[in-house]
């Protein structure tokens, strides 16, 4: 089964094109002032226009107030709003109802107990994204390039569809997909040369790794016949 691939924290037309050319299903843009990937609304709207239907566009924000939700919805018009803060299920439902835009809710996972929150967003958020907890001292709730214990995901109801995020890169995505069975994967730091600087070579390396995994899966299926 082909999984969704979200390349997040894009901020230049060149790196956006690289992600789209390699077949990203989702491209993400960060609106969070403390992030090295932060984009103001106008340049973000410009990048979103360039996508022109080739992938789903996602704006990532953290506990946005109603005024910011309104600006993101009306001035950028993304396909999806990713809420990466402490938004409750009620807030997710309210953002969705107010904008008519899909909502992806990010949840932080570090231990078994963190999985309990996942079910409370089921049927409320359009997509669920499972990310690592922020490391001590980090000002960012995501985009820290840190992964969590993927074996925890075996404890999740298998009916729950999620996007796996946190510390993925070309070197570890194969192992992640052997352990977890996400509907999609999300990468940001793993395709950067420095915080906030997307690297076209690393974007290609990430998709090359996914191509290798797909080829390996196909050859295993063929030899099982
Ligand atoms: O990337 C950021 O700076 C960021 C800021 C605030 C909220 C979320 C953010 N990023 C999200 O975190 C995932 C995982 O990032 P990484 O691959 O571990 O670096 C990223 O894709 C964004 O969805």
Coordinates of N, CA and C and ligand atoms in Angstrom, one line a residue:
X1 N 0.8 -1.2 0.0 CA 0.0 0.0 0.0 C 0.9 1.3 0.0
X2 N 0.5 2.2 -0.8 CA 1.3 3.4 -0.9 C 0.9 4.3 0.3
X3 N 1.9 4.8 0.9 CA 1.6 5.7 2.1 C 1.8 7.2 1.7
X4 N 1.1 8.0 2.5 CA 1.3 9.5 2.3 C 2.7 9.9 2.8
X5 N 3.3 10.9 2.1 CA 4.6 11.4 2.5 C 4.4 12.9 2.6
X6 N 4.6 13.4 3.8 CA 4.5 14.9 4.1 C 5.9 15.4 4.3
X7 N 6.3 16.4 3.5 CA 7.6 17.1 3.7 C 7.2 18.4 4.4
X8 N 7.7 18.6 5.6 CA 7.2 19.8 6.4 C 8.3 20.8 6.6
X9 N 7.8 22.0 6.8 CA 8.8 23.1 7.1 C 9.5 23.7 5.9
X10 N 8.8 23.5 4.7 CA 9.4 24.1 3.5 C 9.3 25.6 3.5
X11 N 10.3 26.3 2.9 CA 10.2 27.7 2.9 C 10.8 28.4 1.6
X12 N 11.2 27.5 0.6 CA 11.7 28.1 -0.6 C 11.0 27.4 -1.8
X13 N 10.9 28.2 -2.9 CA 10.2 27.5 -4.1 C 11.1 26.3 -4.6
X14 N 12.4 26.4 -4.5 CA 13.2 25.3 -5.0 C 13.0 24.0 -4.2
X15 N 13.0 24.1 -2.9 CA 12.9 22.9 -2.1 C 11.4 22.4 -2.2
X16 N 10.5 23.3 -2.3 CA 9.1 22.9 -2.5 C 9.0 22.1 -3.8
X17 N 9.6 22.6 -4.9 CA 9.5 21.9 -6.2 C 10.2 20.5 -6.1
X18 N 11.3 20.4 -5.3 CA 11.9 19.1 -5.2 C 11.0 18.1 -4.5
X19 N 10.3 18.6 -3.4 CA 9.4 17.7 -2.7 C 8.2 17.3 -3.6
X20 N 7.7 18.2 -4.4 CA 6.6 17.9 -5.3 C 7.0 17.0 -6.4
X21 N 8.2 17.3 -7.0 CA 8.6 16.5 -8.1 C 8.8 15.0 -7.7
X22 N 9.3 14.8 -6.5 CA 9.5 13.4 -6.0 C 8.2 12.8 -5.5
X23 N 7.1 13.5 -5.5 CA 5.8 12.9 -5.2 C 5.3 13.0 -3.8
X24 N 5.7 14.1 -3.1 CA 5.1 14.3 -1.8 C 3.6 14.4 -1.9
X25 N 2.9 13.8 -1.0 CA 1.4 13.9 -1.0 C 1.0 15.1 -0.3
X26 N 1.8 15.6 0.7 CA 1.5 16.7 1.5 C 2.8 17.6 1.6
X27 N 2.6 18.9 1.6 CA 3.7 19.8 1.8 C 3.3 20.7 3.0
X28 N 4.2 20.9 3.9 CA 3.8 21.7 5.1 C 4.6 22.9 5.3
X29 N 4.0 23.9 5.9 CA 4.6 25.3 6.1 C 4.3 25.6 7.5
X30 N 5.4 26.2 8.2 CA 5.2 26.4 9.6 C 4.9 27.9 9.9
X31 N 3.9 28.1 10.7 CA 3.7 29.5 11.2 C 3.7 29.5 12.7
X32 N 5.0 29.6 13.2 CA 5.2 29.6 14.6 C 6.5 30.4 14.9
X33 N 6.4 31.6 15.5 CA 7.5 32.6 15.5 C 8.8 32.0 16.0
X34 N 8.7 31.1 17.0 CA 9.9 30.5 17.6 C 10.6 29.5 16.7
X35 N 10.0 29.2 15.6 CA 10.6 28.1 14.8 C 11.6 28.7 13.7
X36 N 12.7 28.0 13.5 CA 13.6 28.4 12.4 C 13.0 28.3 11.0
X37 N 11.8 27.6 11.0 CA 11.1 27.4 9.7 C 9.9 28.3 9.5
X38 N 9.8 29.3 10.5 CA 8.6 30.2 10.5 C 8.4 31.0 9.2
X39 N 7.2 31.0 8.7 CA 6.9 31.8 7.6 C 5.8 32.7 7.9
X40 N 5.9 34.0 7.5 CA 4.7 34.9 7.6 C 3.6 34.5 6.7
X41 N 2.4 35.1 6.9 CA 1.3 34.6 6.1 C 1.5 34.9 4.6
X42 N 2.0 36.0 4.2 CA 2.1 36.4 2.7 C 3.0 35.4 2.0
X43 N 4.3 35.2 2.4 CA 5.1 34.3 1.7 C 4.6 32.8 1.7
X44 N 3.9 32.5 2.8 CA 3.3 31.2 2.9 C 2.2 31.0 1.8
X45 N 1.4 32.1 1.7 CA 0.3 32.1 0.6 C 1.0 31.9 -0.8
X46 N 2.1 32.6 -1.0 CA 2.8 32.5 -2.3 C 3.2 31.0 -2.6
X47 N 3.8 30.4 -1.6 CA 4.2 29.0 -1.7 C 3.0 28.1 -2.0
X48 N 2.0 28.3 -1.2 CA 0.8 27.5 -1.3 C 0.2 27.6 -2.8
X49 N 0.2 28.8 -3.3 CA -0.3 29.0 -4.7 C 0.5 28.2 -5.7
X50 N 1.8 28.2 -5.4 CA 2.7 27.4 -6.4 C 2.4 25.9 -6.4
X51 N 1.8 25.4 -5.4 CA 1.6 24.0 -5.3 C 0.5 23.6 -6.3
X52 N -0.5 24.5 -6.5 CA -1.5 24.3 -7.6 C -2.0 22.9 -7.7
X53 N -2.4 22.4 -6.6 CA -3.1 21.1 -6.6 C -2.2 19.8 -6.7
X54 N -0.9 20.0 -6.8 CA 0.0 18.9 -6.9 C 0.1 18.0 -5.6
X55 N -0.2 18.6 -4.5 CA -0.1 17.9 -3.2 C -1.1 18.7 -2.3
X56 N -1.4 18.1 -1.2 CA -2.2 18.8 -0.2 C -1.3 19.7 0.6
X57 N -1.8 20.9 0.8 CA -1.0 22.0 1.5 C -1.5 22.0 2.9
X58 N -0.5 22.1 3.8 CA -0.8 22.0 5.3 C 0.0 23.2 6.0
X59 N -0.8 24.0 6.8 CA -0.1 25.0 7.6 C -0.1 24.4 9.0
X60 N 1.1 24.5 9.6 CA 1.3 24.0 11.0 C 1.3 25.3 11.9
X61 N 0.5 25.2 12.9 CA 0.5 26.3 13.9 C 0.3 25.7 15.3
X62 N 0.6 26.5 16.3 CA 0.5 26.0 17.7 C -0.5 26.9 18.5
X63 N -1.5 26.2 18.9 CA -2.6 26.9 19.7 C -3.0 28.2 19.1
X64 N -3.3 28.2 17.8 CA -3.7 29.5 17.1 C -5.0 30.1 17.7
X65 N -5.1 31.4 17.9 CA -6.3 32.0 18.3 C -7.3 32.1 17.1
X66 N -8.5 32.6 17.3 CA -9.5 32.6 16.3 C -9.0 33.6 15.1
X67 N -8.3 34.7 15.5 CA -7.9 35.6 14.5 C -6.9 35.0 13.6
X68 N -6.0 34.2 14.1 CA -4.9 33.6 13.3 C -5.6 32.5 12.4
X69 N -6.5 31.7 13.0 CA -7.2 30.7 12.3 C -7.8 31.3 11.0
X70 N -8.5 32.4 11.3 CA -9.2 33.1 10.2 C -8.2 33.6 9.1
X71 N -7.1 34.2 9.5 CA -6.1 34.6 8.5 C -5.5 33.4 7.7
X72 N -5.2 32.4 8.4 CA -4.6 31.2 7.7 C -5.7 30.7 6.7
X73 N -6.9 30.6 7.2 CA -8.0 30.0 6.3 C -8.2 30.9 5.1
X74 N -8.3 32.2 5.3 CA -8.8 33.1 4.3 C -7.7 33.7 3.4
X75 N -6.5 33.9 4.0 CA -5.4 34.5 3.3 C -4.5 33.5 2.6
X76 N -4.4 32.3 3.2 CA -3.5 31.2 2.6 C -4.4 30.1 1.9
X77 N -5.5 29.8 2.4 CA -6.4 28.8 1.9 C -5.7 27.5 1.7
X78 N -5.2 26.9 2.8 CA -4.5 25.6 2.6 C -5.6 24.5 2.5
X79 N -5.2 23.3 2.2 CA -6.1 22.1 2.2 C -6.3 21.7 3.7
X80 N -5.3 21.9 4.5 CA -5.4 21.4 5.9 C -4.7 22.3 6.9
X81 N -5.2 22.3 8.1 CA -4.6 23.1 9.2 C -4.1 22.0 10.2
X82 N -2.7 22.1 10.4 CA -2.2 21.1 11.4 C -2.1 21.9 12.7
X83 N -2.7 21.3 13.8 CA -2.7 22.0 15.1 C -1.7 21.2 15.9
X84 N -0.6 21.9 16.3 CA 0.5 21.2 16.9 C 0.7 21.7 18.4
X85 N -0.3 22.1 19.0 CA -0.2 22.6 20.4 C -1.0 21.7 21.3
X86 N -1.7 22.4 22.3 CA -2.5 21.7 23.3 C -4.0 21.8 23.0
X87 N -4.3 21.9 21.7 CA -5.7 22.0 21.3 C -6.5 20.8 21.7
X88 N -7.7 21.1 22.4 CA -8.6 20.0 22.9 C -9.4 19.5 21.7
X89 N -10.0 18.3 21.9 CA -10.9 17.8 20.8 C -12.0 18.9 20.5
X90 N -12.5 19.6 21.5 CA -13.5 20.6 21.2 C -12.9 21.8 20.4
X91 N -11.7 22.1 20.6 CA -11.1 23.2 19.8 C -10.8 22.7 18.4
X92 N -10.4 21.5 18.2 CA -10.2 21.0 16.9 C -11.6 21.0 16.1
X93 N -12.6 20.6 16.8 CA -14.0 20.6 16.1 C -14.4 22.0 15.8
X94 N -14.1 23.0 16.7 CA -14.5 24.4 16.4 C -13.7 24.9 15.2
X95 N -12.4 24.6 15.2 CA -11.6 25.2 14.0 C -12.1 24.6 12.7
X96 N -12.4 23.3 12.7 CA -12.9 22.6 11.6 C -14.3 23.2 11.1
X97 N -15.1 23.5 12.1 CA -16.5 24.0 11.8 C -16.4 25.4 11.3
X98 N -15.5 26.2 11.9 CA -15.4 27.6 11.5 C -14.8 27.8 10.2
X99 N -13.9 27.0 9.8 CA -13.1 27.2 8.5 C -13.6 26.3 7.4
X100 N -14.2 25.1 7.7 CA -14.5 24.2 6.6 C -13.3 23.5 6.0
X101 N -12.1 23.7 6.7 CA -10.9 23.1 6.3 C -10.5 21.9 7.1
X102 N -9.9 20.9 6.5 CA -9.5 19.7 7.2 C -8.5 20.1 8.3
X103 N -8.6 19.4 9.4 CA -7.7 19.6 10.5 C -6.9 18.3 10.8
X104 N -5.6 18.5 10.9 CA -4.7 17.4 11.3 C -4.2 17.7 12.7
X105 N -4.5 16.8 13.7 CA -4.1 17.1 15.1 C -2.9 16.3 15.4
X106 N -1.9 17.1 15.9 CA -0.6 16.4 16.3 C -0.7 16.1 17.7
X107 N -0.2 14.9 18.1 CA -0.2 14.5 19.5 C 1.2 14.0 19.8
X108 N 1.7 14.3 21.0 CA 3.1 13.9 21.4 C 3.1 12.6 22.1
X109 N 4.0 11.7 21.7 CA 4.1 10.4 22.3 C 5.5 10.2 22.9
X110 N 5.5 9.8 24.1 CA 6.7 9.4 24.7 C 6.6 8.0 25.5
X111 N 5.4 7.8 26.0 CA 5.2 6.6 26.8 C 3.8 6.0 26.5
X112 N 3.5 4.8 27.0 CA 2.2 4.1 26.8 C 1.0 5.0 27.1
X113 N 1.1 5.7 28.2 CA 0.0 6.5 28.7 C -0.4 7.6 27.7
X114 N 0.6 8.1 26.9 CA 0.3 9.1 25.9 C -0.7 8.7 24.8
X115 N -0.8 7.3 24.6 CA -1.6 6.8 23.6 C -3.1 7.0 23.9
X116 N -3.4 7.2 25.2 CA -4.8 7.3 25.6 C -5.5 8.5 25.0
X117 N -4.7 9.6 24.7 CA -5.3 10.8 24.1 C -5.8 10.6 22.7
X118 N -5.1 9.6 22.0 CA -5.3 9.4 20.6 C -6.8 9.2 20.3
X119 N -7.4 8.3 21.0 CA -8.8 7.9 20.7 C -9.8 9.1 20.9
X120 N -9.4 10.1 21.7 CA -10.3 11.2 22.0 C -10.4 12.1 20.8
X121 N -9.5 12.0 19.9 CA -9.6 12.9 18.7 C -10.1 12.1 17.5
X122 N -10.4 10.9 17.7 CA -10.9 10.0 16.6 C -12.3 10.5 16.1
X123 N -12.5 10.7 14.9 CA -13.8 11.2 14.4 C -13.9 12.7 14.6
X124 N -13.0 13.3 15.2 CA -13.0 14.8 15.4 C -12.0 15.4 14.4
X125 N -10.8 15.0 14.5 CA -9.7 15.5 13.5 C -9.8 14.7 12.3
X126 N -9.5 15.3 11.1 CA -9.5 14.5 9.9 C -8.3 13.6 9.8
X127 N -7.2 14.1 10.3 CA -6.0 13.2 10.4 C -5.3 13.4 11.7
X128 N -4.6 12.3 12.2 CA -3.9 12.3 13.4 C -2.4 12.2 13.1
X129 N -1.6 13.0 13.7 CA -0.1 12.9 13.5 C 0.5 12.6 14.8
X130 N 1.3 11.6 14.9 CA 1.9 11.2 16.1 C 3.4 11.6 16.1
X131 N 3.8 12.5 17.0 CA 5.1 13.0 17.0 C 5.8 12.8 18.3
X132 N 7.1 13.1 18.4 CA 7.8 12.9 19.7 C 7.4 14.0 20.7
X133 N 7.7 13.8 21.9 CA 7.6 14.9 22.9 C 8.8 15.9 22.7
X134 N 8.6 17.1 23.0 CA 9.7 18.1 22.9 C 10.8 17.7 23.9
X135 N 12.1 17.7 23.4 CA 13.2 17.4 24.4 C 13.3 18.6 25.4
X136 N 13.8 18.3 26.6 CA 14.0 19.4 27.6 C 14.8 20.5 27.0
X137 N 14.3 21.8 27.2 CA 15.0 22.9 26.8 C 14.6 23.4 25.4
X138 N 13.9 22.6 24.6 CA 13.4 23.0 23.3 C 12.2 23.9 23.4
X139 N 12.2 24.9 22.5 CA 11.1 25.8 22.5 C 10.0 25.4 21.5
X140 N 10.3 24.3 20.8 CA 9.5 23.8 19.7 C 8.7 22.6 20.1
X141 N 7.4 22.6 19.9 CA 6.6 21.4 20.2 C 6.8 20.3 19.1
X142 N 7.4 20.6 18.0 CA 7.7 19.7 16.9 C 8.9 20.2 16.1
X143 N 9.4 19.4 15.2 CA 10.5 19.9 14.4 C 11.8 19.8 15.1
X144 N 11.9 18.9 16.1 CA 13.1 18.7 16.9 C 14.1 17.6 16.4
X145 N 13.6 16.9 15.4 CA 14.5 15.8 14.8 C 14.7 14.7 15.8
X146 N 13.7 14.5 16.7 CA 13.9 13.4 17.7 C 12.7 12.4 17.5
X147 N 13.1 11.1 17.5 CA 12.1 10.1 17.3 C 11.6 9.5 18.7
X148 N 10.5 8.8 18.7 CA 10.1 8.1 19.9 C 10.1 6.6 19.7
X149 N 9.8 5.9 20.7 CA 9.8 4.4 20.7 C 8.6 3.9 19.8
X150 N 9.0 3.6 18.6 CA 7.9 3.2 17.6 C 7.2 1.9 18.0
X151 N 7.8 1.1 18.9 CA 7.2 -0.2 19.3 C 5.9 0.1 20.1
X152 N 5.8 1.3 20.7 CA 4.6 1.7 21.5 C 3.4 1.6 20.6
X153 N 3.6 1.9 19.3 CA 2.4 2.0 18.4 C 1.7 0.7 18.2
X154 N 2.3 -0.4 18.5 CA 1.7 -1.7 18.5 C 0.5 -1.8 19.5
X155 N 0.5 -0.9 20.5 CA -0.5 -0.9 21.5 C -1.8 -0.1 21.1
X156 N -1.6 0.6 20.0 CA -2.7 1.4 19.5 C -3.8 0.6 18.8
X157 N -5.1 0.9 18.9 CA -6.1 0.2 18.1 C -5.7 0.2 16.7
X158 N -5.6 -1.0 16.0 CA -5.1 -1.0 14.6 C -6.1 -0.3 13.7
X159 N -7.3 0.0 14.1 CA -8.2 0.7 13.2 C -7.9 2.2 13.2
X160 N -7.0 2.7 14.1 CA -6.7 4.1 14.1 C -5.6 4.4 13.0
X161 N -6.0 5.3 12.1 CA -5.1 5.7 11.1 C -4.2 6.9 11.5
X162 N -2.9 6.9 11.3 CA -2.1 8.0 11.8 C -0.9 8.2 10.9
X163 N -0.4 9.4 11.0 CA 0.8 9.8 10.3 C 1.9 9.8 11.3
X164 N 3.0 9.1 11.0 CA 4.2 9.0 11.9 C 5.1 10.1 11.6
X165 N 5.5 10.8 12.7 CA 6.4 11.9 12.6 C 7.4 11.9 13.8
X166 N 8.5 12.7 13.6 CA 9.5 12.9 14.7 C 10.8 12.1 14.3
X167 N 11.7 12.9 13.9 CA 13.1 12.4 13.8 C 13.3 11.4 12.6
X168 N 12.4 11.4 11.7 CA 12.6 10.5 10.5 C 13.6 11.0 9.6
X169 N 14.3 10.1 8.9 CA 15.3 10.5 7.9 C 15.5 9.4 7.0
X170 N 16.4 9.6 6.0 CA 16.6 8.5 5.0 C 17.2 7.2 5.6
X171 N 17.9 7.4 6.7 CA 18.6 6.3 7.3 C 17.7 5.4 8.2
X172 N 16.7 6.1 8.8 CA 15.9 5.3 9.7 C 14.4 5.0 9.3
X173 N 14.0 5.6 8.1 CA 12.6 5.4 7.7 C 12.3 3.9 7.4
X174 N 13.3 3.2 7.0 CA 13.0 1.7 6.7 C 12.7 1.0 8.0
X175 N 13.5 1.3 9.0 CA 13.2 0.6 10.3 C 11.9 1.1 10.9
X176 N 11.6 2.4 10.8 CA 10.3 2.9 11.3 C 9.2 2.1 10.6
X177 N 9.2 1.9 9.3 CA 8.1 1.3 8.6 C 8.1 -0.2 8.8
X178 N 9.2 -0.8 9.3 CA 9.1 -2.2 9.7 C 8.4 -2.4 11.0
X179 N 8.6 -1.4 11.9 CA 8.0 -1.5 13.2 C 6.6 -1.0 13.3
X180 N 6.4 0.2 12.6 CA 5.0 0.8 12.7 C 4.3 0.7 11.4
X181 N 3.0 0.9 11.4 CA 2.3 0.7 10.1 C 1.4 2.0 9.9
X182 N 2.1 3.1 9.7 CA 1.3 4.3 9.6 C 0.7 4.5 8.2
X183 N -0.3 5.4 8.1 CA -0.9 5.7 6.8 C -0.1 6.7 6.1
X184 N 0.8 7.4 6.9 CA 1.7 8.4 6.2 C 2.9 8.6 7.1
X185 N 3.8 9.3 6.5 CA 5.0 9.7 7.3 C 5.3 11.2 7.1
X186 N 5.9 11.8 8.1 CA 6.1 13.2 8.0 C 7.6 13.5 8.4
X187 N 8.3 14.3 7.6 CA 9.7 14.6 7.9 C 10.0 16.1 7.7
X188 N 10.8 16.6 8.6 CA 11.3 18.0 8.5 C 12.8 18.1 8.7
X189 N 13.2 17.9 10.0 CA 14.7 18.1 10.2 C 15.5 17.1 9.4
X190 N 15.0 15.9 9.2 CA 15.7 14.8 8.5 C 16.0 15.1 7.0
X191 N 15.4 16.2 6.5 CA 15.7 16.6 5.1 C 16.3 18.0 5.1
X192 N 17.0 18.3 6.2 CA 17.7 19.7 6.3 C 19.2 19.5 6.5
X193 N 19.9 20.6 6.1 CA 21.3 20.6 6.3 C 21.6 21.4 7.6
X194 N 20.7 22.2 8.1 CA 20.8 22.9 9.4 C 19.4 23.3 9.7
X195 N 19.1 23.6 11.0 CA 17.7 23.9 11.4 C 17.1 25.0 10.5
X196 N 16.0 24.6 9.8 CA 15.3 25.5 9.0 C 15.8 25.6 7.5
X197 N 16.9 24.9 7.2 CA 17.5 24.9 5.9 C 17.2 23.6 5.2
X198 N 16.2 23.6 4.3 CA 15.9 22.3 3.6 C 17.0 22.1 2.6
X199 N 17.3 20.8 2.4 CA 18.4 20.4 1.5 C 17.9 19.5 0.4
X200 N 18.0 19.9 -0.8 CA 17.4 19.2 -1.9 C 18.0 17.8 -2.0
X201 N 19.3 17.7 -1.8 CA 19.9 16.3 -1.8 C 19.3 15.4 -0.8
X202 N 19.1 16.0 0.4 CA 18.5 15.1 1.5 C 17.0 14.8 1.2
X203 N 16.3 15.7 0.5 CA 14.9 15.4 0.1 C 15.0 14.2 -0.9
X204 N 15.9 14.3 -1.9 CA 16.0 13.1 -2.8 C 16.4 11.9 -2.1
X205 N 17.3 12.0 -1.1 CA 17.8 10.8 -0.4 C 16.6 10.1 0.3
X206 N 15.7 11.0 0.9 CA 14.6 10.4 1.6 C 13.6 9.7 0.7
X207 N 13.3 10.3 -0.5 CA 12.4 9.6 -1.4 C 13.1 8.3 -2.0
X208 N 14.5 8.4 -2.2 CA 15.2 7.2 -2.7 C 15.1 6.1 -1.7
X209 N 15.2 6.4 -0.4 CA 15.0 5.4 0.6 C 13.7 4.7 0.6
X210 N 12.6 5.6 0.3 CA 11.3 5.0 0.2 C 11.1 4.2 -1.0
X211 N 11.8 4.6 -2.1 CA 11.7 3.7 -3.3 C 12.4 2.4 -3.1
X212 N 13.5 2.4 -2.4 CA 14.2 1.1 -2.0 C 13.3 0.2 -1.2
X213 N 12.6 0.8 -0.2 CA 11.7 0.0 0.7 C 10.6 -0.6 -0.2
X214 N 10.0 0.2 -1.1 CA 8.9 -0.3 -2.0 C 9.4 -1.4 -2.9
X215 N 10.6 -1.2 -3.4 CA 11.2 -2.3 -4.3 C 11.4 -3.6 -3.5
X216 N 11.9 -3.4 -2.3 CA 12.2 -4.6 -1.5 C 10.9 -5.3 -1.1
X217 N 9.8 -4.5 -0.8 CA 8.5 -5.1 -0.5 C 8.0 -5.9 -1.7
X218 N 8.1 -5.3 -2.9 CA 7.6 -5.9 -4.1 C 8.3 -7.2 -4.4
X219 N 9.7 -7.2 -4.2 CA 10.4 -8.4 -4.5 C 10.1 -9.5 -3.5
X220 N 9.9 -9.1 -2.2 CA 9.5 -10.2 -1.2 C 8.1 -10.8 -1.6
X221 N 7.2 -9.9 -2.0 CA 5.9 -10.4 -2.4 C 6.0 -11.4 -3.6
X222 N 6.8 -11.0 -4.6 CA 7.0 -11.8 -5.8 C 7.6 -13.2 -5.4
X223 N 8.6 -13.2 -4.5 CA 9.2 -14.5 -4.2 C 8.3 -15.3 -3.3
X224 N 7.3 -14.7 -2.7 CA 6.4 -15.5 -1.8 C 5.3 -16.2 -2.7
X225 N 5.2 -15.8 -4.0 CA 4.2 -16.4 -4.8 C 4.5 -17.8 -5.3
Ligands
LIG1 O1 9.1 22.2 12.4 C1 8.9 23.1 13.3 O2 9.7 24.0 13.5 C2 7.6 23.0 14.1 C3 7.3 24.0 15.0 C4 6.2 24.0 15.7 C5 5.3 22.9 15.6 C6 5.6 21.8 14.8 C7 6.8 21.9 14.0 N1 7.1 20.8 13.2 C8 6.4 19.6 13.1 O3 7.1 18.5 13.7 C9 7.3 17.5 12.8 C10 8.5 16.6 13.0 O4 9.6 17.3 12.8 P1 11.0 16.5 12.7 O5 11.0 15.7 11.4 O6 11.3 15.7 13.9 O7 12.0 17.6 12.5 C11 7.3 18.3 11.5 O8 7.2 17.6 10.3 C12 6.2 19.3 11.7 O9 5.0 18.7 11.4

